[in-house]
CSV table of N, CA and C in Angstrom, one decimal:
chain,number,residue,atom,x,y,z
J,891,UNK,N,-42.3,71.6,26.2
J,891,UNK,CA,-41.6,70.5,26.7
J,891,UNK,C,-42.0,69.2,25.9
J,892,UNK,N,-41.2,68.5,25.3
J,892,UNK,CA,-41.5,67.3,24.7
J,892,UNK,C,-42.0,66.1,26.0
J,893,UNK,N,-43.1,65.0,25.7
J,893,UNK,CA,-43.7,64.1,26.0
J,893,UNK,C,-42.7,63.3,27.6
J,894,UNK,N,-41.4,63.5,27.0
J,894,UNK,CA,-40.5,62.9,28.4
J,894,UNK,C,-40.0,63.8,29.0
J,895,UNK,N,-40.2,65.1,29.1
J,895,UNK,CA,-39.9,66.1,30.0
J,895,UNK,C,-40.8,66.7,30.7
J,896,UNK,N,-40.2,66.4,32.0
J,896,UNK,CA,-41.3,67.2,32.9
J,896,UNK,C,-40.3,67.9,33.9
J,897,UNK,N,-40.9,69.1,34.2
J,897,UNK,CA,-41.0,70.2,34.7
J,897,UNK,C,-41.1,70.3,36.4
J,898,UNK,N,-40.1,70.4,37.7
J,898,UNK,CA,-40.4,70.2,39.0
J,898,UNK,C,-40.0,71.5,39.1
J,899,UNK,N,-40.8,72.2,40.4
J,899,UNK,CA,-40.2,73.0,41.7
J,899,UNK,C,-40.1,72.4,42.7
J,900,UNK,N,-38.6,72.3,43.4
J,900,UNK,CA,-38.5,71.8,44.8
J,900,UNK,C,-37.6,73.0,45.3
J,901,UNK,N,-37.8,73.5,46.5
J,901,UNK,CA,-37.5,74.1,47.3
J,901,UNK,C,-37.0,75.6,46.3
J,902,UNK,N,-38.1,76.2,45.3
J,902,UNK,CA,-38.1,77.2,44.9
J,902,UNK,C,-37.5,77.2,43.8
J,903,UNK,N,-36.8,75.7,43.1
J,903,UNK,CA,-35.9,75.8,42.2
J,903,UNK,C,-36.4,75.0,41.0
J,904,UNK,N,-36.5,75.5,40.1
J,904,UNK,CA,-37.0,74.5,38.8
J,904,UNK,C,-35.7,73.5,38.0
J,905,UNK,N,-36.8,72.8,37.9
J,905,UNK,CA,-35.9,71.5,37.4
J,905,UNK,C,-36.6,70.8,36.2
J,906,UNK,N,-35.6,70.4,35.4
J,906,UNK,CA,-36.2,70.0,33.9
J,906,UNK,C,-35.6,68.7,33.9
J,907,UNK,N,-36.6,67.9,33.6
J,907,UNK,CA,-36.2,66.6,34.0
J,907,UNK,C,-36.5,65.5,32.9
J,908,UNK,N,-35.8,64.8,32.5
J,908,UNK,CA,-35.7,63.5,31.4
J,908,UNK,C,-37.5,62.6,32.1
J,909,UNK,N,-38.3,62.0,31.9
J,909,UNK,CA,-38.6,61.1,32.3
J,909,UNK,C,-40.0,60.4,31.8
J,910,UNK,N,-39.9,59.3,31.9
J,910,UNK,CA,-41.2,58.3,31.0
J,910,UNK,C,-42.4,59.1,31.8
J,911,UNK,N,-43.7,59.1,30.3
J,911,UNK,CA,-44.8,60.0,31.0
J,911,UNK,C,-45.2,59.1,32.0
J,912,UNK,N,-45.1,57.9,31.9
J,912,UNK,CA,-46.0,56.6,32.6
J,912,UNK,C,-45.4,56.9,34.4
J,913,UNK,N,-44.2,57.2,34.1
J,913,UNK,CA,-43.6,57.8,35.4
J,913,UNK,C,-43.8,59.2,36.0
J,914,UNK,N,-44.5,60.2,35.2
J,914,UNK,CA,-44.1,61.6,35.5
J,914,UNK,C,-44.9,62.0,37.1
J,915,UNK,N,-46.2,61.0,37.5
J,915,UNK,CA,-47.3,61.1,38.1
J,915,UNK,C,-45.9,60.7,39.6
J,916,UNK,N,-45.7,59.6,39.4
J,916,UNK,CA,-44.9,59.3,40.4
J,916,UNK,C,-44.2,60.2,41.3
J,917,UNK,N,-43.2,60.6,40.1
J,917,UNK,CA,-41.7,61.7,40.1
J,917,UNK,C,-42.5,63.1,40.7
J,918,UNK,N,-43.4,63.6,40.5
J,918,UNK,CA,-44.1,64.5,41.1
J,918,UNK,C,-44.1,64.6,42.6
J,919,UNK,N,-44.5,62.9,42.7
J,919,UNK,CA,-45.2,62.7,44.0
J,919,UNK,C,-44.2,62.5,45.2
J,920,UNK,N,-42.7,61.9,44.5
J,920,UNK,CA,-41.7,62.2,45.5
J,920,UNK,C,-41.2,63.5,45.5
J,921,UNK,N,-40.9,64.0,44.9
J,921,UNK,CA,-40.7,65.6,44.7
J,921,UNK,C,-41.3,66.4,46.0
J,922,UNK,N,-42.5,66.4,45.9
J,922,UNK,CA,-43.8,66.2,47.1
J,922,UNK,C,-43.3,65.9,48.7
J,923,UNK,N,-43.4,64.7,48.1
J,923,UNK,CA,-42.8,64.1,49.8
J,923,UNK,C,-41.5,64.9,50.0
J,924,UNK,N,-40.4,64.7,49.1
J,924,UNK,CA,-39.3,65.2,49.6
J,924,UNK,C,-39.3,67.0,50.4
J,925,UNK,N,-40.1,67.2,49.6
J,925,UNK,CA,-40.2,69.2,50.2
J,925,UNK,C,-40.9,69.0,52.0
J,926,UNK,N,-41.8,68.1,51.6
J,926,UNK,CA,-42.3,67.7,53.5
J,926,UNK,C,-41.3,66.9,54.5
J,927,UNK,N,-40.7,66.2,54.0
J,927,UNK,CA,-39.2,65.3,54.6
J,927,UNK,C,-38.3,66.8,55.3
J,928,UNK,N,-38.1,67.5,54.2
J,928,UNK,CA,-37.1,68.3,54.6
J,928,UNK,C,-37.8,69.3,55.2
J,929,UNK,N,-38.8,70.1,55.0
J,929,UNK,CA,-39.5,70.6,55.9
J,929,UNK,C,-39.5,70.4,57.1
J,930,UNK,N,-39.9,69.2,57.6
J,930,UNK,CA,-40.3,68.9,59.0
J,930,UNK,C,-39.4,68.6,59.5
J,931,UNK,N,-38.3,67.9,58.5
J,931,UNK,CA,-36.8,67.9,59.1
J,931,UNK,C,-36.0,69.4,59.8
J,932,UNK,N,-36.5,70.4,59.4
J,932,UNK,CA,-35.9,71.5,59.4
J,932,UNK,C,-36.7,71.7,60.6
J,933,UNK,N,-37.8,71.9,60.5
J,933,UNK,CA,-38.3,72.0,61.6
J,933,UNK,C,-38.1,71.7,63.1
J,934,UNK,N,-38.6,70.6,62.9
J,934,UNK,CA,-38.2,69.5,64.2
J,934,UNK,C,-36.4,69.8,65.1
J,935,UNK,N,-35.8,70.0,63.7
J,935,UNK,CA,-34.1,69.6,64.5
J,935,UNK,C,-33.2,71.5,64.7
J,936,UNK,N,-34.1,72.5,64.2
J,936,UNK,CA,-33.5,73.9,64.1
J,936,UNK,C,-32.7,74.1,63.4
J,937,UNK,N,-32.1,72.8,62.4
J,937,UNK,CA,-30.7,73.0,61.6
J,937,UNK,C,-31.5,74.3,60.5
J,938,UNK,N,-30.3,75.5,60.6
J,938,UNK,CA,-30.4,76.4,59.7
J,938,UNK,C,-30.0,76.4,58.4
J,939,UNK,N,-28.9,75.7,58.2
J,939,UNK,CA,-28.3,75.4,57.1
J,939,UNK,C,-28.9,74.9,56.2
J,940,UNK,N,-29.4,74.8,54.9
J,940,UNK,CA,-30.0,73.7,54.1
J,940,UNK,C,-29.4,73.0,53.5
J,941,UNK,N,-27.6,72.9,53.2
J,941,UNK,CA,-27.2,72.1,53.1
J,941,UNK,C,-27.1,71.4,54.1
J,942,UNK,N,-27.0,71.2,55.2
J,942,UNK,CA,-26.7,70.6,56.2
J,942,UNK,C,-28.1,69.3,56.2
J,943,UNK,N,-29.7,70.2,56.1
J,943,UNK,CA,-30.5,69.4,56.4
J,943,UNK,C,-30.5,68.4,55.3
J,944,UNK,N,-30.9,68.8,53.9
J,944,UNK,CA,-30.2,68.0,53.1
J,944,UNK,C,-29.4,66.7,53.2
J,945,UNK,N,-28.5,67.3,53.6
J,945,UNK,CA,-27.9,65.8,53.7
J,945,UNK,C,-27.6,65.2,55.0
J,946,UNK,N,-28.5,65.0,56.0
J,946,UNK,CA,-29.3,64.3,56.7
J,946,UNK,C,-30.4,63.9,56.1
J,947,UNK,N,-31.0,64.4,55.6
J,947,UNK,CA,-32.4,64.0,55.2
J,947,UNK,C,-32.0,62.6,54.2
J,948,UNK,N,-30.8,63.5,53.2
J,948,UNK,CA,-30.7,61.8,52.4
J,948,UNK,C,-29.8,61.1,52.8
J,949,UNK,N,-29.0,61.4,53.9
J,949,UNK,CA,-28.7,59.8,54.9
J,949,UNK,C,-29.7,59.3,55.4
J,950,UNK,N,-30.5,59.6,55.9
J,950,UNK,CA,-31.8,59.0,56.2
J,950,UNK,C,-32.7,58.2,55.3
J,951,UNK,N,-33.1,58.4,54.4
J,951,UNK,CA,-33.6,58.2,52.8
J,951,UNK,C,-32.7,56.5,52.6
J,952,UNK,N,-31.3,57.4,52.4
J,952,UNK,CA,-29.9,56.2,51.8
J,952,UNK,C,-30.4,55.1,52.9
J,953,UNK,N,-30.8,55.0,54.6
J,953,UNK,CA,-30.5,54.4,55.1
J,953,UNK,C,-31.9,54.0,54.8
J,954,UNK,N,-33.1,53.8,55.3
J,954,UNK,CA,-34.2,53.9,54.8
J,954,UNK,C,-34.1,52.8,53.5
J,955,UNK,N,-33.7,53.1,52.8
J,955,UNK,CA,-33.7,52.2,51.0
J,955,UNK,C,-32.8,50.4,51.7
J,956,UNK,N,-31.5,51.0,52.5
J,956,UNK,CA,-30.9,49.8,52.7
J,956,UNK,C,-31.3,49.0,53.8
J,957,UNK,N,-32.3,49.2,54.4
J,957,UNK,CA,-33.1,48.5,55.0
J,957,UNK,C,-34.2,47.9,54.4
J,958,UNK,N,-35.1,48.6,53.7
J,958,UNK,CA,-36.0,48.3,52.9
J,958,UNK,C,-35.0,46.8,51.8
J,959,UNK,N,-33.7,46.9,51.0
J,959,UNK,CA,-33.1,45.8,50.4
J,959,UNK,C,-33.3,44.6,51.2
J,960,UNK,N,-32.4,45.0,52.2
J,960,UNK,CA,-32.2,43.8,53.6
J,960,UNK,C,-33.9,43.1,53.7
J,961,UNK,N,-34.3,43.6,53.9
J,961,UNK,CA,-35.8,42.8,54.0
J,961,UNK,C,-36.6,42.5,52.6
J,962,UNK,N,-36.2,42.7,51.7
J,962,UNK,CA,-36.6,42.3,50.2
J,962,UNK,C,-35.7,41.0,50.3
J,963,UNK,N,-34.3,41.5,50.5
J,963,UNK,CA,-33.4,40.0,50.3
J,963,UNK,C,-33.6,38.6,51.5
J,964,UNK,N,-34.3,39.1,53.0
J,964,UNK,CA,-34.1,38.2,53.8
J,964,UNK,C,-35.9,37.6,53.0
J,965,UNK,N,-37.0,38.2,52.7
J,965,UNK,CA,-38.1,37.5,51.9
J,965,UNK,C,-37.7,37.0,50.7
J,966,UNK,N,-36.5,37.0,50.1
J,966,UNK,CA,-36.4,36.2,49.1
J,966,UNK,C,-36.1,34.8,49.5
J,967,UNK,N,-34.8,35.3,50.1
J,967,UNK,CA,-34.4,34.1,51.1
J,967,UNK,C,-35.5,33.6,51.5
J,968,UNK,N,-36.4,33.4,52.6
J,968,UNK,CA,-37.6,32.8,53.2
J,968,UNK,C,-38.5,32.5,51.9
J,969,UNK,N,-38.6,32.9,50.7
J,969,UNK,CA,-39.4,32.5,49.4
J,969,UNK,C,-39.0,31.3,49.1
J,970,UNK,N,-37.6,31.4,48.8
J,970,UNK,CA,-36.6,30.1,48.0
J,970,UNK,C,-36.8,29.1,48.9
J,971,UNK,N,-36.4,29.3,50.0
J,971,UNK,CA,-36.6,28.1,50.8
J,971,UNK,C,-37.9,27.4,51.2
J,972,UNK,N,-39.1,28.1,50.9
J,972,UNK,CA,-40.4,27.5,50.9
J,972,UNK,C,-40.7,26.6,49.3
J,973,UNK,N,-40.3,27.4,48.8
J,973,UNK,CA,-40.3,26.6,47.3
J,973,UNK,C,-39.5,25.7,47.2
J,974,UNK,N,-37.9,25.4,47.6
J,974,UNK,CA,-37.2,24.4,47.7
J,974,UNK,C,-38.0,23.6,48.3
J,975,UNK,N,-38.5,23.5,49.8
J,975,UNK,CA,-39.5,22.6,50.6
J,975,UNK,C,-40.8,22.3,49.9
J,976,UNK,N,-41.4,22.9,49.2
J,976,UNK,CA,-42.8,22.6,48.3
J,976,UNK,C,-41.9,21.6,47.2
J,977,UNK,N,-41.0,22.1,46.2
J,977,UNK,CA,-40.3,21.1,45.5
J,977,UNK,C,-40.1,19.3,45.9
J,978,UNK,N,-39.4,19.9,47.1
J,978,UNK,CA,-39.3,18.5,47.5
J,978,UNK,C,-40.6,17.9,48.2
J,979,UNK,N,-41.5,18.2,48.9
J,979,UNK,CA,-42.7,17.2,49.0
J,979,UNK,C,-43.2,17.2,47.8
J,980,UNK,N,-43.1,17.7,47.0
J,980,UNK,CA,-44.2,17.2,45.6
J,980,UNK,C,-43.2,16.1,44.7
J,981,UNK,N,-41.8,16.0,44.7
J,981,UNK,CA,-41.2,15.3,44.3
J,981,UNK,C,-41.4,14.2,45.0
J,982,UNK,N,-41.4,14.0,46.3
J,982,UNK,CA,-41.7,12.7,47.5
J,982,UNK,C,-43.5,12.4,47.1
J,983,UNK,N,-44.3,13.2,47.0
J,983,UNK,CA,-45.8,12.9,46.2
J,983,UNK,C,-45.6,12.4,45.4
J,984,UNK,N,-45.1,12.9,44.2
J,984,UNK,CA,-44.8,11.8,42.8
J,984,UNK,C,-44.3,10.7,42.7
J,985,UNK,N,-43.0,10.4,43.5
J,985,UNK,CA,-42.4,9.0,43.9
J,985,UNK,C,-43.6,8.3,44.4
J,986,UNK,N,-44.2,8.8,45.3
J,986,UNK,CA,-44.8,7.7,46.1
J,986,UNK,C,-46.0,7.1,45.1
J,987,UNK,N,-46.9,8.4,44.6
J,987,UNK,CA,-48.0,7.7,43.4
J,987,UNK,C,-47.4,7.2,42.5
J,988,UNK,N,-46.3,7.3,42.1
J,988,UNK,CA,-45.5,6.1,41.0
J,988,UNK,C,-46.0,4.8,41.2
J,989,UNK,N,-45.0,4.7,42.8
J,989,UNK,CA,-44.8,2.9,43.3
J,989,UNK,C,-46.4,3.1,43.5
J,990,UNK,N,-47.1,3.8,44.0
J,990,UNK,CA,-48.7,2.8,44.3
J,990,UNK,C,-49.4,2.6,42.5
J,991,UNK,N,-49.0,3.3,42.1
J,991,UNK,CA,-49.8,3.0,40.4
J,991,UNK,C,-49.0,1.7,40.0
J,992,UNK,N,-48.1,1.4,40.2
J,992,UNK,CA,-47.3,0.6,39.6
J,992,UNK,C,-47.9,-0.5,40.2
């Protein structure tokens, strides 16, 4: 296998995969998680089917990631507006040391 290819088993099945070495440690590690996700998913709910658990498991995941956005976007929001508010007292700081230097 060349430098960007790595090599996964998930759920008994090999997989040959494109990916930066700097990443391969990562990509392992969900691989990982994902066989315990669906494990314990299977477990827990009796679904026999593995397509079925599957895709539960990655609406869950899907839903999961778009919440995770929503709260990346609502801290950006609450960022910008702390900085807009730092902006402007330091802009009202500078005016004011103007007029007293002057």
């Amino acid at each position: 296998m060349s430098a960007n290819n790595i090599e996964l088993q998930i759920f008994g099945q090999v997989f040959r995969l494109s990916c930066p070495v700097d990443q391969q440690e990562a990509l392992l590690a969900s691989a990982q998680r994902l066989e315990e996700r669906v494990s314990a998913f299977k477990e827990q709910s009796k679904i026999i089917q593995f397509e079925k658990v599957l895709a539960i498991v990655a609406l869950n995941l899907n839903y999961e990631l778009e919440q995770e956005k929503q709260k990346n976007a609502d801290n950006k929001n609450v960022l910008e507006a702390c900085i807009k508010q730092l902006d402007s007292s330091l802009s009202k700081f500078q005016t004011s040391e103007s007029v007293v230097l002057e």
